[in-house]
Amino acid sequence: MANAEVFKSKITVYVVACWIVAAFGGLMFGYDIGISGGVTAMDDFLIKFFPKVHERKLHAKEDNYCKYDDQLLQLFTSSLYLAALVASFGASKACRIFGRKPTILVASLFFIGGAGFSALAEHKWMLILGRILFGIGVGFGNEAVPVFLSEIAPVQHRGAVNILFQLFVTIGILIAGVVNYFTSTLHPIGWRVSLAIAGIPGLVLFFGSMILTETPASLIERGKDTKGKAALKKIRGVDNVDDEYEEVKRACEIAKEVKQPFKKLMKRSSVPPLVIGIMLQIFQQMTGINAIMFYAPVLFQTMGFKNDASLLSAVITGTVNVASTFVSIYLVDKIGRRKLLLQACVQMFICQVSIGAILLTHLNTTGTMDKGLAVVVVVLVCLYVMCFAWSWGPLGWLIPSETFPLETRTSGFAFAVSSNMLMTFLVAQAFLSMLCHMRAFIFFFFSAWILVMGLFVVFLVPETKGVPIDSIVERVWKQHPVWKKFMDDDGPKSQEMV
Ligand code: BGC
C-alpha cells in the first residue's frame, strides 16, 4: 500500500500559481455571497426594483424583525443558488469528460456574463438573468475547483491546499463588504458598481486558467497516460513520480470500468462518501452562517445600527472570517479534520444561544438595542464566524472532495455541491421571513442543528488527514466501524462495472 511518505514532491512556483489561479473560483463565489446583502440594503437599488420594500423600510414604526421580509427581494439573493444547483450536475459531466481545467474556464465566462447583465440591469428580468448566469458560474467553479485542488495537492498538504478555495471565498466576501461600504454612498449607481466588480475575479480566472495544468488523475482517466505522467512531474517538481503515478493509474483503471458514475453512486459502497458529502454540506448551511454572510448589514440594522455602521460591522465579520481561515490552513493537516469540526460545534453553540438570549430579552419589535449590548452581539457574531471559518466552512468543501474514489469523485462531489446550493438557496430565501416570524428564536433554531451535527461528527465522520486521495476506500472506509459494513458489495477488484 502506498503511503504519504513515498510520494516525493517539491513546492514549485508553477504549482503555487496553479493553486492561486484556481482558488479565484472561490473568490467569485465569495464576492457574490457578500455583495447581495449590501446591495439589497441600498436605497437606490430598492427604489428601482423593489419600491414596496423601500416604502416599508422608511415606515417609522417599522417592526424591527420584518422590514426586509419580501419574497422577491429574497429571490434576488437566492436565485443564484438554484441555478448553481442545476449547473453543478452539468459541471460534473464536463469535469469528467473534458477535464477540470476547461470546466474552470467555462465557470469564468458565465461569471463575466453574469456581472455584465446584473450591473447593466434596467428591469427585474435582467437582474434575475444576471443572477442565473452568476449561478451557473458558481455551479461550475464550485464543482471543479475543490476537486482540482485536492487532486493536484501533495498528500501531506492536501487539506491546506484545498482550503485555499475557502480562503478565497472569505476574501471575496470581505472585498464585497468593503466595496459595498464605499458604493453605498455613490448615488444612484453604487449598486451597479458593486455588481460590476464581480466580473474582475471572473476575468482573472479566465486569463489565469490558460496557464493551469490539467490534473494527472483527469488526464490518465481519459487515457492520456503520457501527458498525465508529465503533468504529475510538473506539479510535483521531481523526476521520479513512479509510485504516485502507479497509485493514480490503479485508481484510473477502476474508474475507467465505470461507465455510468451516477448509477455507481447508487451502490451500497457509495453510501458512506455520499452521506458524508451531502450531510456535511447541509450541516454547513444549517450552522446559520449565511444568515450572517448575506444579511449581516440587514441584521445589524435590525439591532439598531445606522446604515453605515451596519455595513462596517459586516466588514469586521468579513475580516475575522479571512483571518480565521488561516488557522484552518495551519491546523488541518496537523490535528486533522474531526477535532476542528467538533471544537467549532461547541463554540458555535455557545455563541448562537447567547445571541438568541440577548436579542430575546433586549430587542423588542420597534425599539433599538442598547449600544453596549449591540457591541456584545457583534463580538459574539465574530466569535461564531471565527470558528466556522476554521472548521465547517473549509471542511464542508474539503472532505467531500477527498472521500470519493476517482470513479465517482466528480459525480459524487456534484451531490455535495448541489446540497450546499440547495441549502444556501433555502436559507437565503427563508431567512428574512424566518427572522420576521421566529424573531430571536431563529438563533435557537440554528443552535439545535449544531447539536445534531456534533453528534454526526462523533459517530460518522472519518479522519482523512494524511491519507492519499486514491487510497481512501482501503484506508478510510474499509476501516471505519460503521461504514465498513457498506464496503462489502464491491471491493476494489470486484468493483461493480456499471
Ligand atoms: C460556505 C458559504 C459561506 C462561506 C462563509 C462557505 O464555505 O459554503 O455558504 O457563506 O463559507 O465564509
Coordinates of C-alpha atoms and ligand atoms in Angstrom, one line a residue:
M1 CA 0.0 0.0 0.0
A2 CA 1.4 3.3 -1.0
N3 CA 1.7 5.8 1.8
A4 CA 2.2 9.5 2.1
E5 CA 6.0 9.4 2.6
V6 CA 6.8 7.6 -0.7
F7 CA 5.2 10.4 -2.8
K8 CA 8.1 12.8 -3.1
S9 CA 7.3 16.4 -4.1
K10 CA 8.6 19.9 -4.1
I11 CA 6.6 23.0 -3.9
T12 CA 7.4 24.9 -7.2
V13 CA 6.4 28.4 -8.3
Y14 CA 4.3 26.9 -11.0
V15 CA 2.2 24.7 -8.7
V16 CA 1.6 27.6 -6.3
A17 CA 0.5 29.7 -9.3
C18 CA -2.0 26.9 -10.2
W19 CA -3.4 26.8 -6.7
I20 CA -3.9 30.5 -6.6
V21 CA -5.4 30.9 -10.0
A22 CA -7.9 28.0 -9.3
A23 CA -8.7 29.5 -5.9
F24 CA -10.0 32.6 -7.8
G25 CA -13.1 30.4 -8.4
G26 CA -13.6 30.7 -4.6
L27 CA -13.3 34.4 -4.8
M28 CA -16.1 34.7 -7.4
F29 CA -18.3 32.6 -5.2
G30 CA -17.4 34.6 -2.0
Y31 CA -17.8 38.0 -3.7
D32 CA -21.3 37.1 -4.7
I33 CA -22.2 35.8 -1.2
G34 CA -21.0 39.0 0.3
I35 CA -22.4 41.5 -2.2
S36 CA -26.1 40.7 -2.1
G37 CA -26.8 41.7 1.5
G38 CA -25.3 45.2 1.0
V39 CA -26.9 45.7 -2.4
T40 CA -30.4 44.8 -1.1
A41 CA -29.9 47.3 1.7
M42 CA -29.2 50.2 -0.7
D43 CA -32.0 52.7 -1.2
D44 CA -31.3 53.3 -4.9
F45 CA -31.5 49.6 -5.6
L46 CA -34.7 49.2 -3.7
I47 CA -36.3 52.3 -5.2
K48 CA -35.6 51.0 -8.7
F49 CA -36.5 47.3 -8.4
F50 CA -38.4 46.9 -5.1
P51 CA -40.2 50.2 -4.3
K52 CA -42.6 48.5 -1.9
V53 CA -39.8 47.2 0.3
H54 CA -38.3 50.6 0.2
E55 CA -41.6 52.1 1.4
R56 CA -41.8 49.6 4.2
K57 CA -38.2 50.3 5.2
L58 CA -39.0 54.0 5.6
H59 CA -42.0 53.4 7.7
A60 CA -41.4 55.0 11.1
K61 CA -42.9 52.4 13.3
E62 CA -41.5 49.5 11.4
D63 CA -41.3 46.1 13.0
N64 CA -37.5 45.5 13.6
Y65 CA -37.6 41.9 12.6
C66 CA -39.8 42.3 9.5
K67 CA -38.7 45.3 7.5
Y68 CA -37.0 43.4 4.7
D69 CA -39.3 40.5 4.5
D70 CA -40.1 40.3 0.8
Q71 CA -40.1 37.0 -1.2
L72 CA -39.0 38.7 -4.5
L73 CA -36.2 40.6 -2.8
Q74 CA -35.0 37.3 -1.3
L75 CA -35.3 35.7 -4.7
F76 CA -32.7 38.3 -5.9
T77 CA -30.2 36.7 -3.4
S78 CA -31.3 33.1 -3.7
S79 CA -31.9 32.6 -7.5
L80 CA -28.2 32.3 -8.0
Y81 CA -28.1 29.2 -5.8
L82 CA -30.9 27.4 -7.7
A83 CA -29.0 28.0 -10.9
A84 CA -25.8 26.7 -9.3
L85 CA -27.6 23.6 -8.0
V86 CA -28.7 22.6 -11.5
A87 CA -25.4 23.6 -13.1
S88 CA -23.3 21.5 -10.7
F89 CA -24.6 18.3 -12.4
G90 CA -23.7 19.5 -15.8
A91 CA -20.4 20.6 -14.4
S92 CA -19.6 17.2 -13.0
K93 CA -20.1 15.7 -16.5
A94 CA -17.9 18.4 -18.0
C95 CA -15.2 17.7 -15.4
R96 CA -15.2 14.0 -16.2
I97 CA -15.5 14.2 -20.0
F98 CA -13.4 17.3 -20.8
G99 CA -11.4 17.7 -17.6
R100 CA -11.2 20.1 -14.6
K101 CA -9.4 22.9 -16.4
P102 CA -11.9 23.6 -19.2
T103 CA -14.7 23.4 -16.6
I104 CA -13.0 26.2 -14.6
L105 CA -12.6 28.2 -17.8
V106 CA -16.4 27.9 -18.5
A107 CA -17.2 29.0 -15.0
S108 CA -15.2 32.2 -15.5
L109 CA -17.1 33.0 -18.7
F110 CA -20.5 32.6 -17.1
F111 CA -19.3 34.8 -14.3
I112 CA -18.3 37.6 -16.6
G113 CA -21.6 37.4 -18.4
G114 CA -23.5 37.5 -15.0
A115 CA -21.6 40.6 -13.9
G116 CA -22.5 42.3 -17.2
F117 CA -26.2 41.6 -17.1
S118 CA -26.7 42.5 -13.4
A119 CA -24.6 45.7 -13.5
L120 CA -26.5 47.0 -16.5
A121 CA -29.9 45.8 -15.4
E122 CA -32.8 48.1 -16.2
H123 CA -35.5 45.6 -15.5
K124 CA -36.1 42.9 -12.9
W125 CA -35.7 40.2 -15.5
M126 CA -32.2 41.4 -16.4
L127 CA -31.3 41.3 -12.8
I128 CA -32.5 37.8 -12.3
L129 CA -30.9 36.7 -15.6
G130 CA -27.6 38.1 -14.3
R131 CA -28.0 36.1 -11.1
I132 CA -28.7 33.0 -13.1
L133 CA -25.5 33.4 -15.1
F134 CA -23.6 34.0 -11.9
G135 CA -25.2 30.9 -10.5
I136 CA -24.1 28.7 -13.4
G137 CA -20.6 30.1 -13.0
V138 CA -20.7 29.2 -9.3
G139 CA -22.0 25.7 -10.0
F140 CA -19.2 25.1 -12.5
G141 CA -16.5 26.7 -10.3
N142 CA -17.5 25.1 -7.1
E143 CA -17.6 21.7 -8.7
A144 CA -14.3 21.9 -10.5
V145 CA -12.1 24.0 -8.2
P146 CA -12.1 21.9 -4.9
V147 CA -11.6 18.7 -6.9
F148 CA -8.8 20.3 -8.9
L149 CA -7.1 21.5 -5.8
S150 CA -7.4 18.2 -4.0
E151 CA -6.1 16.3 -7.0
I152 CA -3.0 18.4 -7.6
A153 CA -2.1 18.8 -3.9
P154 CA 0.7 16.8 -2.4
V155 CA -0.9 14.4 0.1
Q156 CA 0.7 15.9 3.2
H157 CA -0.6 19.3 2.3
R158 CA -3.9 18.4 0.7
G159 CA -6.0 19.9 3.4
A160 CA -4.2 23.2 3.4
V161 CA -4.1 23.5 -0.4
N162 CA -7.8 22.7 -0.7
I163 CA -8.6 25.3 1.9
L164 CA -7.2 28.0 -0.4
F165 CA -10.6 27.7 -2.1
Q166 CA -12.3 28.6 1.1
L167 CA -9.7 31.3 1.9
F168 CA -10.6 33.0 -1.4
V169 CA -14.3 32.6 -0.6
T170 CA -13.7 34.5 2.6
I171 CA -11.5 37.1 0.8
G172 CA -14.3 37.5 -1.8
I173 CA -16.9 38.1 1.0
L174 CA -14.6 40.6 2.6
I175 CA -13.9 42.5 -0.6
A176 CA -17.7 42.6 -1.2
G177 CA -18.2 44.1 2.2
V178 CA -15.6 46.8 1.6
V179 CA -16.9 47.6 -1.9
N180 CA -20.5 47.9 -0.6
Y181 CA -19.3 50.2 2.2
F182 CA -18.0 52.6 -0.3
T183 CA -20.5 52.2 -3.1
S184 CA -23.4 52.7 -0.7
T185 CA -22.6 56.4 -0.8
L186 CA -22.3 56.5 -4.6
H187 CA -25.7 57.6 -5.7
P188 CA -27.5 56.4 -7.7
I189 CA -25.2 53.8 -9.3
G190 CA -23.5 52.3 -6.2
W191 CA -25.3 49.0 -6.6
R192 CA -24.3 48.8 -10.3
V193 CA -20.6 49.3 -9.4
S194 CA -20.9 46.6 -6.7
L195 CA -22.3 44.1 -9.1
A196 CA -20.0 45.0 -12.0
I197 CA -16.9 44.4 -9.9
A198 CA -17.9 40.8 -9.7
G199 CA -16.6 40.5 -13.3
I200 CA -13.0 41.2 -12.1
P201 CA -12.3 37.8 -10.4
G202 CA -14.0 36.2 -13.5
L203 CA -11.5 37.9 -15.8
V204 CA -8.6 36.9 -13.6
L205 CA -9.8 33.3 -13.6
F206 CA -10.4 33.4 -17.4
F207 CA -6.9 34.6 -18.2
G208 CA -5.3 32.7 -15.4
S209 CA -6.8 29.4 -16.3
M210 CA -4.8 29.4 -19.6
I211 CA -1.7 28.6 -17.5
L212 CA -3.4 25.9 -15.4
T213 CA -2.3 22.3 -15.7
E214 CA -4.9 19.6 -16.1
T215 CA -4.8 17.2 -13.1
P216 CA -2.9 13.9 -13.6
A217 CA -5.9 11.9 -12.5
S218 CA -8.2 13.6 -15.1
L219 CA -5.7 13.1 -17.9
I220 CA -5.0 9.4 -17.1
E221 CA -8.7 8.7 -16.6
R222 CA -9.2 9.9 -20.1
G223 CA -6.4 7.7 -21.5
K224 CA -3.7 10.4 -21.7
D225 CA -1.2 8.5 -19.7
T226 CA 2.0 10.2 -21.0
K227 CA 0.5 13.6 -20.5
G228 CA -0.7 12.6 -17.1
K229 CA 2.7 11.5 -16.0
A230 CA 4.3 14.7 -17.4
A231 CA 1.7 16.7 -15.5
L232 CA 2.5 14.8 -12.3
K233 CA 6.2 15.5 -12.7
K234 CA 5.5 19.2 -13.4
I235 CA 3.3 19.7 -10.3
R236 CA 5.5 17.6 -8.0
G237 CA 8.7 19.3 -9.2
V238 CA 10.6 15.9 -9.1
D239 CA 11.5 13.4 -11.8
N240 CA 10.7 10.2 -10.0
V241 CA 6.9 10.1 -9.6
D242 CA 6.6 6.4 -10.3
D243 CA 4.9 5.4 -7.0
E244 CA 2.3 8.1 -7.2
Y245 CA 1.8 7.5 -10.9
E246 CA 1.1 3.8 -10.2
E247 CA -1.4 4.8 -7.4
V248 CA -3.3 7.2 -9.7
K249 CA -3.1 4.7 -12.6
R250 CA -4.6 2.0 -10.4
A251 CA -7.5 4.3 -9.4
C252 CA -7.9 5.2 -13.1
E253 CA -8.1 1.6 -14.2
I254 CA -11.0 1.1 -11.8
A255 CA -12.6 4.4 -12.8
K256 CA -12.4 3.6 -16.5
E257 CA -14.5 0.5 -16.0
V258 CA -17.3 2.5 -14.5
K259 CA -19.3 3.8 -17.4
Q260 CA -22.1 5.4 -15.5
P261 CA -20.8 7.0 -12.4
F262 CA -24.3 8.2 -11.3
K263 CA -25.5 4.5 -11.3
K264 CA -22.4 3.5 -9.4
L265 CA -23.3 6.2 -6.8
M266 CA -26.5 4.3 -6.0
K267 CA -24.5 1.2 -4.9
R268 CA -24.0 0.4 -1.3
S269 CA -20.3 1.1 -1.3
S270 CA -21.0 4.7 -2.4
V271 CA -23.3 5.3 0.6
P272 CA -20.5 6.4 3.0
P273 CA -19.0 9.2 0.9
L274 CA -22.3 10.2 -0.4
V275 CA -23.9 10.6 3.1
I276 CA -20.8 12.4 4.4
G277 CA -20.6 14.7 1.4
I278 CA -24.3 15.6 1.4
M279 CA -24.7 15.9 5.2
L280 CA -21.6 18.0 5.7
Q281 CA -22.9 20.5 3.2
I282 CA -26.4 20.5 4.7
F283 CA -25.0 21.0 8.2
Q284 CA -22.6 23.6 6.9
Q285 CA -25.5 25.7 5.9
M286 CA -27.6 24.9 9.0
T287 CA -24.9 26.4 11.2
G288 CA -26.8 29.6 10.0
I289 CA -23.6 31.1 8.6
N290 CA -25.3 32.6 5.6
A291 CA -27.9 34.3 7.7
I292 CA -24.8 36.3 8.8
M293 CA -23.0 36.5 5.5
F294 CA -25.9 37.6 3.3
Y295 CA -27.8 39.6 5.7
A296 CA -25.2 41.0 8.2
P297 CA -25.9 44.6 7.2
V298 CA -29.6 43.9 7.5
L299 CA -29.2 42.1 10.7
F300 CA -27.1 44.8 12.3
Q301 CA -29.7 47.4 11.1
T302 CA -32.3 45.3 12.9
M303 CA -30.3 45.7 16.1
G304 CA -30.4 49.5 15.7
F305 CA -27.0 50.3 13.9
K306 CA -27.2 53.0 11.3
N307 CA -26.8 52.1 7.7
D308 CA -23.1 52.9 7.7
A309 CA -22.3 51.2 11.0
S310 CA -24.0 48.1 9.9
L311 CA -22.0 47.8 6.7
L312 CA -18.9 48.4 8.7
S313 CA -19.8 45.6 11.0
A314 CA -20.1 43.4 8.0
V315 CA -16.6 44.3 7.1
I316 CA -15.5 43.4 10.6
T317 CA -17.1 40.0 10.5
G318 CA -15.6 39.6 7.0
T319 CA -12.1 40.3 8.3
V320 CA -12.5 37.8 11.1
N321 CA -13.6 35.2 8.6
V322 CA -10.5 35.6 6.4
A323 CA -8.1 35.7 9.4
S324 CA -9.5 32.6 11.0
T325 CA -9.3 30.6 7.8
F326 CA -5.5 30.8 8.1
V327 CA -5.9 28.9 11.4
S328 CA -7.5 26.1 9.4
I329 CA -4.8 26.1 6.8
Y330 CA -2.2 25.7 9.5
L331 CA -4.0 23.1 11.6
V332 CA -6.0 20.9 9.2
D333 CA -3.1 18.6 8.2
K334 CA -1.7 18.6 11.7
I335 CA -4.6 18.0 14.1
G336 CA -6.9 16.6 11.5
R337 CA -10.5 17.3 10.3
R338 CA -12.6 15.8 13.2
K339 CA -11.1 17.9 16.0
L340 CA -11.7 21.1 14.2
L341 CA -15.3 20.3 13.4
L342 CA -16.0 19.3 17.0
Q343 CA -14.3 22.2 18.6
A344 CA -16.3 24.5 16.4
C345 CA -19.6 22.9 17.3
V346 CA -19.1 23.8 21.0
Q347 CA -18.0 27.4 20.3
M348 CA -20.8 28.0 17.7
F349 CA -23.4 26.6 20.0
I350 CA -22.4 28.9 22.9
C351 CA -22.4 31.9 20.6
Q352 CA -25.8 31.2 19.0
V353 CA -27.5 30.6 22.3
S354 CA -26.1 33.8 23.8
I355 CA -27.0 35.9 20.8
G356 CA -30.6 34.5 20.9
A357 CA -30.9 35.1 24.6
I358 CA -29.7 38.8 24.3
L359 CA -32.0 39.6 21.4
L360 CA -34.9 37.8 23.1
T361 CA -34.5 39.8 26.3
H362 CA -33.3 43.2 24.9
L363 CA -34.6 43.7 21.4
N364 CA -38.3 44.3 21.1
T365 CA -40.1 44.8 17.8
T366 CA -39.9 48.5 17.5
G367 CA -37.2 50.0 19.8
T368 CA -33.5 49.8 19.3
M369 CA -31.0 48.0 21.4
D370 CA -28.7 49.4 24.0
K371 CA -25.4 50.4 22.3
G372 CA -23.2 48.3 24.6
L373 CA -25.3 45.2 24.2
A374 CA -25.3 45.6 20.4
V375 CA -21.5 45.6 20.6
V376 CA -21.6 42.4 22.6
V377 CA -23.7 40.9 19.9
V378 CA -21.2 41.9 17.2
V379 CA -18.4 40.3 19.3
L380 CA -20.4 37.1 19.7
V381 CA -21.1 37.1 15.9
C382 CA -17.3 37.4 15.4
L383 CA -16.6 34.5 17.7
Y384 CA -19.1 32.5 15.9
V385 CA -17.8 33.4 12.4
M386 CA -14.2 32.7 13.7
C387 CA -14.8 29.1 14.5
F388 CA -17.0 28.4 11.4
A389 CA -14.1 29.7 9.4
W390 CA -11.6 27.2 10.7
S391 CA -14.0 24.3 10.6
W392 CA -17.3 23.8 8.8
G393 CA -16.6 26.4 6.2
P394 CA -13.4 24.9 4.7
L395 CA -14.1 21.3 5.7
G396 CA -17.6 21.3 4.1
W397 CA -15.7 21.5 0.8
L398 CA -12.5 19.7 1.6
I399 CA -13.9 16.4 3.0
P400 CA -16.4 15.7 0.1
S401 CA -13.7 16.4 -2.4
E402 CA -11.3 13.9 -0.9
T403 CA -13.5 11.0 0.1
F404 CA -15.0 9.7 -3.1
P405 CA -12.9 7.2 -5.1
L406 CA -11.9 8.5 -8.6
E407 CA -14.7 6.7 -10.4
T408 CA -17.4 8.7 -8.6
R409 CA -15.4 11.7 -7.5
T410 CA -16.9 14.4 -9.7
S411 CA -20.4 12.9 -9.8
G412 CA -20.4 12.3 -6.1
F413 CA -19.0 15.8 -5.4
A414 CA -21.8 17.2 -7.6
F415 CA -24.2 16.0 -4.9
A416 CA -22.3 17.7 -2.3
V417 CA -22.1 21.0 -4.3
S418 CA -25.8 20.8 -5.1
S419 CA -26.8 20.1 -1.5
N420 CA -24.8 23.2 -0.5
M421 CA -26.6 25.2 -3.1
L422 CA -30.0 23.9 -2.2
M423 CA -29.5 24.7 1.4
T424 CA -27.9 28.1 0.7
F425 CA -31.0 28.8 -1.5
L426 CA -33.3 27.8 1.3
V427 CA -31.5 29.9 3.9
A428 CA -31.3 32.9 1.5
Q429 CA -34.9 32.6 0.6
A430 CA -36.3 31.9 4.0
F431 CA -34.1 33.7 6.4
L432 CA -35.7 37.1 6.3
S433 CA -39.2 35.6 6.6
M434 CA -37.9 33.3 9.4
L435 CA -36.4 36.3 11.2
C436 CA -39.8 38.1 10.9
H437 CA -41.8 35.1 12.3
M438 CA -39.3 33.4 14.7
R439 CA -37.6 36.6 15.8
A440 CA -34.7 35.9 18.2
F441 CA -35.7 32.2 18.3
I442 CA -34.1 31.8 15.0
F443 CA -30.8 31.6 16.8
F444 CA -32.0 28.8 19.0
F445 CA -33.2 27.0 15.8
F446 CA -29.7 27.1 14.4
S447 CA -28.1 26.0 17.7
A448 CA -30.3 22.9 17.8
W449 CA -28.8 21.9 14.4
I450 CA -25.3 22.4 15.8
L451 CA -26.0 19.8 18.4
V452 CA -27.1 17.3 15.8
M453 CA -24.1 17.9 13.6
G454 CA -21.7 17.5 16.6
L455 CA -23.2 14.0 17.2
F456 CA -22.9 13.2 13.5
V457 CA -19.2 14.0 13.5
V458 CA -18.6 12.0 16.7
F459 CA -20.1 8.8 15.2
L460 CA -19.8 9.1 11.4
V461 CA -17.2 11.4 10.1
P462 CA -13.9 9.6 9.5
E463 CA -10.4 11.2 9.8
T464 CA -8.9 11.6 6.3
K465 CA -5.7 13.6 7.3
G466 CA -2.6 12.3 5.6
V467 CA -4.4 9.5 3.5
P468 CA -3.5 9.6 -0.2
I469 CA -6.7 10.6 -2.1
D470 CA -6.7 7.4 -4.2
S471 CA -6.3 5.1 -1.1
I472 CA -9.3 6.4 0.7
V473 CA -11.5 3.3 0.2
E474 CA -9.0 0.9 1.6
R475 CA -7.6 3.1 4.3
V476 CA -10.6 5.0 5.5
W477 CA -14.0 3.5 4.6
K478 CA -12.9 -0.2 5.0
Q479 CA -11.5 0.6 8.4
H480 CA -14.4 2.7 9.8
P481 CA -16.5 0.9 12.5
V482 CA -19.8 1.9 10.9
W483 CA -19.0 2.5 7.2
K484 CA -17.0 -0.7 6.6
K485 CA -20.3 -2.6 6.6
F486 CA -21.2 -0.8 3.4
M487 CA -18.0 -1.7 1.7
D488 CA -18.6 -5.4 1.2
D489 CA -20.6 -5.4 -2.0
D490 CA -17.8 -4.3 -4.2
G491 CA -14.2 -4.4 -3.2
P492 CA -11.5 -2.7 -5.4
K493 CA -11.1 -5.7 -7.7
S494 CA -14.7 -6.9 -7.9
Q495 CA -15.9 -3.3 -8.4
E496 CA -19.4 -3.2 -10.0
M497 CA -18.6 -2.2 -13.6
V498 CA -21.6 -0.1 -14.1
Ligands
BGC1 C1 -20.0 28.4 2.5 C2 -20.7 29.6 2.2 C3 -20.4 30.6 3.3 C4 -18.9 30.9 3.4 C5 -18.6 31.8 4.5 C6 -18.5 28.7 2.6 O1 -17.8 27.6 2.9 O2 -20.2 27.4 1.5 O3 -22.1 29.3 2.1 O4 -21.0 31.8 3.0 O5 -18.3 29.7 3.6 O6 -17.2 32.0 4.6

